XYZ file of C-alpha atoms in Angstrom:
512
model
C 29.307 26.058 -6.412
C 26.124 24.477 -7.482
C 23.587 23.279 -4.803
C 21.607 20.063 -4.660
C 18.787 19.222 -2.273
C 18.372 15.580 -1.500
C 15.664 13.927 0.588
C 14.634 10.459 -0.260
C 12.557 7.593 1.279
C 14.188 4.909 -0.925
C 17.851 5.221 -0.405
C 18.875 2.604 -2.924
C 22.186 3.678 -4.755
C 21.854 7.075 -2.978
C 25.338 7.418 -1.659
C 27.317 6.939 -4.869
C 25.000 9.249 -6.752
C 25.428 12.042 -4.217
C 29.132 11.475 -3.964
C 29.172 11.879 -7.667
C 27.507 15.261 -7.402
C 29.932 16.232 -4.658
C 32.928 15.275 -6.874
C 31.519 17.479 -9.605
C 31.242 20.689 -7.479
C 27.876 20.399 -5.785
C 27.164 21.159 -2.218
C 24.495 19.042 -0.597
C 21.444 20.098 1.329
C 19.650 17.238 3.184
C 17.053 16.291 5.680
C 16.398 13.814 8.504
C 17.154 10.185 7.596
C 18.660 11.091 4.218
C 21.230 13.328 5.903
C 22.064 10.598 8.479
C 22.815 8.071 5.803
C 25.009 10.509 3.861
C 26.881 11.647 6.891
C 27.636 8.198 7.946
C 28.927 7.454 4.402
C 31.282 10.344 4.737
C 29.353 12.753 2.392
C 29.568 16.267 3.662
C 26.022 17.770 3.857
C 24.226 21.008 4.928
C 21.290 20.592 7.301
C 18.046 21.858 5.985
C 17.632 23.916 9.324
C 20.806 25.784 8.258
C 19.096 26.792 4.978
C 15.720 27.714 6.264
C 16.894 29.188 9.527
C 13.892 27.461 11.078
C 13.763 24.045 13.046
C 11.678 21.088 11.814
C 8.366 21.220 13.580
C 5.176 19.103 14.087
C 7.202 15.742 14.088
C 8.686 16.663 10.675
C 5.500 17.612 9.034
C 7.026 20.904 8.300
C 10.729 21.282 7.410
C 11.136 22.235 3.721
C 7.935 24.488 3.102
C 9.926 27.584 3.401
C 11.011 30.435 1.015
C 14.593 29.714 1.406
C 13.893 26.369 -0.315
C 11.083 27.256 -2.782
C 12.611 30.562 -3.620
C 15.945 28.845 -4.503
C 13.889 26.385 -6.756
C 11.562 28.756 -8.429
C 13.724 31.760 -9.375
C 14.236 32.147 -13.067
C 17.861 32.574 -13.643
C 17.411 34.679 -16.763
C 15.258 37.276 -14.910
C 17.525 39.915 -13.231
C 14.702 40.907 -10.871
C 14.375 37.297 -9.666
C 18.101 36.994 -8.993
C 18.215 40.430 -7.228
C 15.541 39.161 -4.895
C 17.504 36.087 -4.066
C 20.599 38.120 -3.387
C 18.644 40.624 -1.254
C 17.129 37.932 0.811
C 20.362 35.767 0.908
C 18.588 32.858 -0.769
C 20.957 30.420 -2.451
C 19.699 28.975 -5.827
C 19.047 25.197 -5.855
C 20.127 23.594 -9.113
C 19.275 20.068 -8.513
C 16.555 18.170 -6.272
C 16.675 14.550 -5.721
C 13.319 13.620 -3.923
C 11.252 10.488 -3.792
C 8.204 10.449 -1.567
C 6.981 8.915 1.709
C 5.968 5.208 1.020
C 2.284 5.756 0.885
C 1.653 2.873 -1.553
C 3.733 0.443 0.418
C 1.789 1.538 3.591
C -1.673 0.841 2.218
C -0.608 -2.387 0.733
C -0.041 -3.714 4.231
C -2.990 -5.946 5.178
C -3.829 -4.401 8.485
C -2.928 -0.758 7.824
C -4.555 1.731 9.960
C -5.927 4.954 8.625
C -3.759 6.898 10.873
C -0.515 5.288 9.480
C -1.700 5.969 5.924
C -2.291 9.562 6.697
C 1.164 10.021 8.145
C 2.591 8.588 4.998
C 1.171 11.196 2.816
C 4.083 13.455 1.735
C 3.598 17.114 1.620
C 6.919 18.799 1.498
C 8.321 16.237 -1.013
C 5.695 16.766 -3.766
C 5.969 20.561 -3.274
C 9.743 20.582 -3.902
C 9.265 18.172 -6.822
C 6.642 20.424 -8.393
C 8.717 23.551 -7.860
C 11.743 22.046 -9.340
C 9.852 20.624 -12.329
C 8.089 23.849 -13.056
C 11.439 25.505 -13.210
C 13.012 22.771 -15.308
C 14.827 25.236 -17.586
C 17.145 25.941 -14.659
C 16.612 23.108 -12.238
C 17.261 19.301 -12.534
C 14.528 17.150 -10.841
C 15.294 13.620 -10.119
C 12.487 11.235 -8.592
C 13.653 7.973 -10.081
C 16.799 6.252 -9.119
C 16.883 4.769 -12.601
C 17.954 8.235 -13.764
C 20.850 8.514 -11.335
C 23.436 7.353 -13.973
C 22.243 9.463 -16.910
C 22.136 12.588 -14.660
C 25.572 11.955 -13.211
C 26.984 11.122 -16.532
C 25.785 14.537 -18.185
C 27.000 16.501 -15.170
C 30.524 14.754 -15.327
C 30.744 15.473 -19.126
C 29.157 18.873 -19.444
C 28.925 20.351 -15.971
C 25.161 20.272 -16.069
C 22.309 18.323 -17.500
C 20.987 19.108 -20.893
C 17.706 20.979 -21.414
C 16.306 18.012 -23.119
C 17.022 15.760 -20.173
C 15.698 18.364 -17.796
C 12.458 18.556 -19.900
C 12.073 14.731 -19.812
C 12.722 14.583 -16.125
C 10.218 17.424 -15.363
C 7.476 15.486 -17.284
C 8.374 12.352 -15.287
C 8.284 14.318 -12.097
C 4.649 15.588 -12.754
C 3.714 11.884 -13.721
C 5.257 10.790 -10.343
C 3.317 13.404 -8.197
C -0.055 12.771 -10.147
C 0.258 8.928 -9.585
C 1.107 9.610 -5.954
C -1.939 11.867 -5.538
C -4.129 9.425 -7.442
C -3.413 6.632 -4.970
C -4.114 8.991 -1.995
C -7.405 9.932 -3.789
C -8.394 6.408 -4.350
C -7.498 5.327 -0.837
C -9.462 8.190 0.849
C -12.366 7.864 -1.578
C -12.647 4.179 -0.602
C -12.546 5.126 3.093
C -15.355 7.407 2.490
C -17.431 4.768 0.702
C -18.110 6.979 -2.326
C -18.788 4.966 -5.517
C -19.247 7.819 -7.991
C -16.679 10.531 -7.272
C -16.934 13.713 -9.346
C -13.429 13.106 -10.448
C -12.088 9.696 -11.148
C -8.196 9.448 -10.620
C -6.636 6.163 -11.456
C -2.969 5.288 -11.970
C -1.196 2.408 -13.707
C 2.553 1.594 -14.181
C 4.023 0.725 -17.466
C 4.820 -3.053 -17.384
C 5.808 -3.618 -20.977
C 5.880 -2.112 -24.440
C 4.181 -4.783 -26.544
C 5.530 -5.845 -29.899
C 2.157 -4.807 -31.324
C -1.429 -4.607 -30.434
C -4.535 -6.598 -31.730
C -3.094 -6.465 -35.194
C 0.583 -6.000 -36.287
C 0.015 -2.459 -37.474
C -1.164 -1.244 -34.007
C 1.176 -0.061 -31.329
C 0.430 -1.289 -27.808
C 1.501 -0.939 -24.214
C 0.724 -2.932 -21.184
C 0.049 -1.059 -17.905
C -0.461 -2.595 -14.543
C -2.589 -1.262 -11.625
C -0.365 0.707 -9.210
C -1.875 -1.663 -6.572
C -1.393 -5.058 -8.375
C -3.922 -7.769 -8.215
C -2.692 -11.182 -7.129
C -5.140 -13.303 -9.256
C -4.200 -11.743 -12.567
C -2.278 -12.598 -15.627
C -0.234 -9.487 -15.013
C 1.013 -11.062 -11.716
C 1.478 -14.531 -13.145
C 4.837 -16.174 -12.947
C 5.845 -17.182 -16.595
C 7.764 -20.457 -16.310
C 8.331 -21.004 -19.986
C 7.681 -19.779 -23.551
C 7.869 -16.491 -25.451
C 6.453 -13.228 -24.389
C 2.616 -12.829 -24.192
C 1.035 -10.868 -26.880
C -1.701 -8.383 -26.683
C -4.318 -10.877 -27.653
C -2.740 -13.517 -25.433
C -3.259 -11.294 -22.430
C -6.923 -10.566 -23.139
C -7.593 -14.298 -23.785
C -5.712 -15.325 -20.596
C -7.579 -12.760 -18.504
C -10.903 -14.108 -19.720
C -9.744 -17.566 -19.041
C -8.921 -16.671 -15.343
C -12.223 -14.792 -14.943
C -13.984 -18.146 -16.135
C -11.962 -20.680 -14.123
C -12.581 -18.657 -11.010
C -16.168 -19.744 -11.068
C -15.393 -23.494 -10.371
C -14.423 -25.289 -7.281
C -14.249 -28.837 -8.437
C -11.369 -29.907 -10.847
C -12.113 -27.853 -13.908
C -10.453 -27.019 -17.288
C -11.404 -24.000 -19.337
C -10.496 -23.700 -22.875
C -10.672 -20.123 -24.118
C -10.424 -18.832 -27.715
C -10.844 -15.244 -28.909
C -12.136 -14.433 -25.370
C -14.961 -16.948 -25.601
C -15.008 -20.397 -23.927
C -14.946 -23.133 -26.414
C -14.878 -25.902 -23.921
C -15.405 -26.284 -20.135
C -15.005 -29.612 -18.420
C -15.055 -30.815 -14.978
C -14.417 -34.229 -13.309
C -13.148 -36.006 -10.351
C -9.515 -35.296 -11.202
C -7.752 -32.896 -13.672
C -7.067 -35.451 -16.394
C -10.850 -36.261 -16.588
C -11.689 -32.505 -16.624
C -9.318 -32.033 -19.552
C -10.858 -34.955 -21.474
C -14.172 -33.296 -21.109
C -13.083 -29.853 -21.935
C -11.304 -31.247 -25.071
C -14.357 -33.278 -26.098
C -16.635 -30.227 -25.894
C -14.925 -28.702 -29.019
C -11.776 -30.527 -30.352
C -11.617 -28.181 -33.309
C -11.802 -24.724 -31.696
C -9.428 -25.712 -28.806
C -6.510 -25.627 -31.406
C -4.453 -22.597 -30.620
C -6.415 -21.968 -27.370
C -5.626 -20.751 -23.873
C -6.083 -23.310 -21.267
C -6.853 -22.524 -17.582
C -6.762 -25.338 -14.921
C -7.681 -24.871 -11.291
C -5.481 -27.706 -10.054
C -1.727 -28.413 -10.169
C -0.971 -29.937 -13.664
C 0.000 -33.595 -13.423
C 1.846 -35.738 -15.814
C -1.023 -37.433 -17.395
C -2.747 -34.238 -18.230
C 0.334 -32.700 -19.476
C 0.928 -35.473 -21.920
C -2.487 -35.061 -23.389
C -2.161 -31.291 -23.630
C 1.279 -31.606 -25.295
C -0.384 -33.436 -28.224
C -2.128 -30.159 -29.242
C -0.957 -26.725 -30.392
C -1.838 -24.458 -27.430
C -0.957 -20.878 -26.881
C -0.937 -20.586 -23.009
C -1.532 -22.943 -20.044
C -2.370 -21.379 -16.753
C -2.469 -23.219 -13.547
C -1.696 -23.019 -9.931
C 1.428 -25.052 -10.598
C 3.082 -27.883 -12.522
C 4.484 -31.200 -11.350
C 8.146 -31.439 -12.405
C 7.464 -34.263 -14.862
C 4.444 -32.488 -16.245
C 6.506 -29.329 -16.695
C 9.237 -31.257 -18.422
C 6.772 -32.693 -20.942
C 5.209 -29.321 -21.791
C 8.464 -27.290 -21.885
C 9.499 -29.340 -24.926
C 7.450 -26.930 -26.989
C 9.690 -23.867 -26.823
C 6.959 -21.294 -27.707
C 4.205 -22.679 -25.318
C 3.633 -20.252 -22.477
C 3.419 -21.934 -18.991
C 2.181 -19.552 -16.229
C 1.357 -20.067 -12.641
C -1.050 -17.903 -10.687
C -1.966 -17.777 -6.985
C -5.381 -19.487 -7.028
C -5.701 -18.933 -3.275
C -6.375 -15.318 -4.020
C -9.096 -15.757 -6.566
C -11.803 -14.413 -4.444
C -9.662 -11.625 -2.868
C -9.192 -8.038 -4.137
C -12.001 -8.071 -6.736
C -12.148 -4.503 -8.016
C -14.165 -2.440 -10.389
C -13.250 -2.911 -14.096
C -12.919 -0.158 -16.637
C -13.372 -0.254 -20.506
C -12.456 2.540 -22.784
C -14.813 4.191 -25.143
C -14.083 6.893 -27.596
C -13.811 10.165 -25.595
C -14.120 8.438 -22.160
C -14.464 5.220 -20.285
C -17.019 3.067 -18.531
C -16.477 1.607 -14.996
C -18.585 -1.088 -13.389
C -18.394 -3.777 -10.733
C -17.198 -7.127 -11.868
C -19.774 -9.745 -12.492
C -19.042 -11.994 -9.517
C -22.470 -12.428 -7.970
C -22.704 -15.512 -5.668
C -25.670 -17.455 -6.651
C -27.401 -20.445 -5.257
C -29.548 -22.639 -7.606
C -31.889 -23.402 -4.785
C -33.017 -19.834 -4.875
C -34.102 -20.172 -8.563
C -37.775 -20.193 -9.387
C -39.344 -23.022 -11.434
C -42.013 -21.552 -13.754
C -43.052 -24.674 -15.687
C -45.159 -27.743 -14.891
C -42.219 -29.913 -15.194
C -39.928 -29.686 -12.119
C -36.174 -29.940 -12.473
C -34.420 -32.735 -10.662
C -31.537 -32.122 -8.265
C -29.228 -33.547 -10.996
C -30.605 -31.176 -13.587
C -30.233 -28.188 -11.104
C -26.575 -29.082 -10.756
C -26.119 -29.254 -14.501
C -28.083 -25.960 -14.907
C -25.796 -24.311 -12.307
C -22.635 -25.486 -14.283
C -24.109 -24.167 -17.574
C -25.181 -20.824 -15.778
C -21.535 -20.256 -14.725
C -20.343 -21.044 -18.218
C -22.727 -18.857 -20.049
C -21.777 -15.680 -18.220
C -18.369 -15.897 -19.808
C -19.510 -16.159 -23.332
C -20.202 -13.033 -25.403
C -23.913 -12.059 -25.716
C -26.086 -13.233 -27.144
C -24.938 -16.342 -25.418
C -26.309 -19.961 -25.165
C -24.670 -22.937 -23.496
C -25.850 -26.537 -23.958
C -24.156 -28.640 -21.273
C -24.619 -31.750 -18.999
C -23.134 -32.104 -15.549
C -19.590 -32.912 -16.902
C -18.936 -30.417 -19.626
C -20.158 -27.964 -22.129
C -21.709 -29.665 -25.075
C -22.082 -26.696 -27.334
C -21.586 -22.881 -26.913
C -23.246 -20.299 -29.173
C -22.025 -16.759 -28.518
C -21.770 -13.268 -29.933
C -24.710 -13.457 -32.359
C -26.979 -10.517 -32.966
C -30.001 -12.741 -32.076
C -30.566 -15.509 -29.607
C -31.949 -18.064 -31.843
C -28.765 -18.144 -33.966
C -26.614 -18.678 -30.865
C -28.808 -21.501 -29.883
C -28.629 -23.077 -33.314
C -24.688 -22.767 -33.132
C -24.728 -24.328 -29.618
C -27.048 -27.179 -30.726
C -24.975 -27.794 -33.893
C -21.764 -27.981 -31.817
C -23.352 -30.359 -29.253
C -24.659 -32.676 -32.086
C -25.206 -36.297 -30.962
C -23.897 -35.404 -27.476
C -27.446 -34.055 -26.621
C -29.074 -36.847 -24.580
C -31.476 -36.963 -21.606
C -28.977 -35.204 -19.386
C -28.613 -32.152 -21.555
C -29.589 -28.706 -20.324
C -29.451 -25.251 -21.677
C -28.462 -21.791 -20.259
C -29.328 -18.346 -21.791
C -27.376 -15.247 -20.438
C -30.636 -13.171 -20.907
C -34.337 -13.743 -21.262
C -36.076 -14.991 -24.265
C -37.918 -12.324 -26.264
C -40.023 -14.920 -28.034
C -40.910 -18.592 -27.571
C -38.729 -19.677 -30.576
C -35.638 -20.663 -28.631
C -37.535 -22.808 -26.218
C -39.239 -24.499 -29.094
C -36.059 -25.164 -30.930
C -34.534 -26.483 -27.755
C -37.359 -28.760 -27.188
C -37.246 -30.086 -30.703
C -33.554 -31.014 -30.188
C -33.855 -32.895 -26.943
C -33.098 -30.269 -24.200
C -34.762 -31.291 -21.069
C -34.108 -28.273 -18.714
C -33.523 -24.594 -19.238
C -32.188 -21.670 -17.053
C -32.753 -18.108 -17.950
C -33.099 -14.842 -16.128
C -36.776 -14.262 -16.944
C -38.308 -10.792 -16.918
C -39.465 -10.543 -20.631
C -42.939 -9.234 -21.335
C -43.376 -12.414 -23.393
C -42.181 -14.818 -20.687
C -45.500 -16.638 -20.851
C -44.902 -17.718 -24.442
C -41.629 -19.341 -23.343
C -43.221 -21.024 -20.430
C -46.067 -22.341 -22.680
C -43.545 -23.685 -25.104
C -41.590 -25.443 -22.359
C -44.830 -27.015 -21.072
C -45.499 -28.194 -24.524
C -42.219 -30.045 -24.764
C -42.090 -31.089 -21.018
C -39.025 -28.964 -20.401
C -38.258 -27.919 -16.735
C -37.433 -24.163 -16.827
C -36.185 -22.089 -13.963
C -35.519 -18.374 -13.835
C -32.827 -16.610 -11.876
C -33.945 -13.028 -11.875
C -30.436 -11.984 -12.811
C -28.893 -11.748 -16.333
C -25.293 -12.136 -17.299
C -24.685 -10.067 -20.469
C -21.004 -9.917 -21.561
C -20.412 -7.433 -24.363
């Protein structure tokens, strides 16, 4: 008779699986709560104490860490000396292990979890059994995922055992399972310790979707989600309508959410190729949409739209006139949804905007041979703290416009320049290898919209006076920039020449 050891926290579909094992000649060894569930269901089990000849101790912390368990798991069946040892010590081989671990993840996701509770949900015996069984996969079947119950049972019913190919696959999954489990524990305890630069970085993600393709159609791609999901994220969005998101859609939508998070008043962000092509704000959402559209009616075609208010019918009817890839909002009025859903491919997503300022974590970027990690650029800035460095002083109205432009420019790729007024971006120049070219692009986009209210934001300081001179020649009346160049004085003198009010923030917002 074959022997299976079963000890699970997640007992979903457990009983029919174990009953199937029994029906195919397995005797069942079980522990604690798992044994209780099986006994109540009428499945005959052997207590773990009857195997180990030792009681559970320390409130269950020690019950399976025993040679009668791990000897039965690790003995190589093809080695006579191993089998002789088992016989000499009266150790019964264990042929299948079904174990999933204490709910550590679920515990630490609770809002007010105490450290002591988290510690008590670190499984020790479970991972040990999983690893022993997985190491000896040539002889032992290890099951850590209830999604594998049916396949394992089907093979046992058909052939009396699982195939070596299946055991190999399950062993690899088992080690991924324990690695991810340990990674979460490592992250949690490292955070408790307050250490920002551990000598080993252990992160874990779960496969959410295999993409049709990546950035281009010849590239394979996979979407993984943080094991501790973020609420304010495109990966946590509720997709109400439209076809699946592509690799590029997800990147654009992510950047749109990062940008819209900056604004409190009714605001609309139009994102294209991970650059904002138009940002508008107003007294209501429709007005904000009109201004975002007016900012760049050409580039918005095929764009990703993020709105920070529930979409109403008037705004929906205007968006419906355009080809858009994605619309993300806190929600949609029923009549607004009905209008937008007429386009079968338009993706409509809702995200919990109440969580926009919560759970802001480090971000990682891959490089060949490694990765970079940094804090997100979510610095809370107050324009009243900025320093005016010119003879002309900015008015309060200009400062509000500069603050709007400053929020916008941090989401444009460097070198980045934003020309704006208090209502919308007028022109955005981004991703150029020199700052003057970005400025020229922004001014060209703005065109005749540059008036006495126009201001300019630069994501980094001016290395020369040329940008300020060009801005002055084209009607810009106020400028915000980080300052800190050894040639700051050239820009200041140029601003004084054109009567421009210029403020410095002391902080730059590169986005590469």
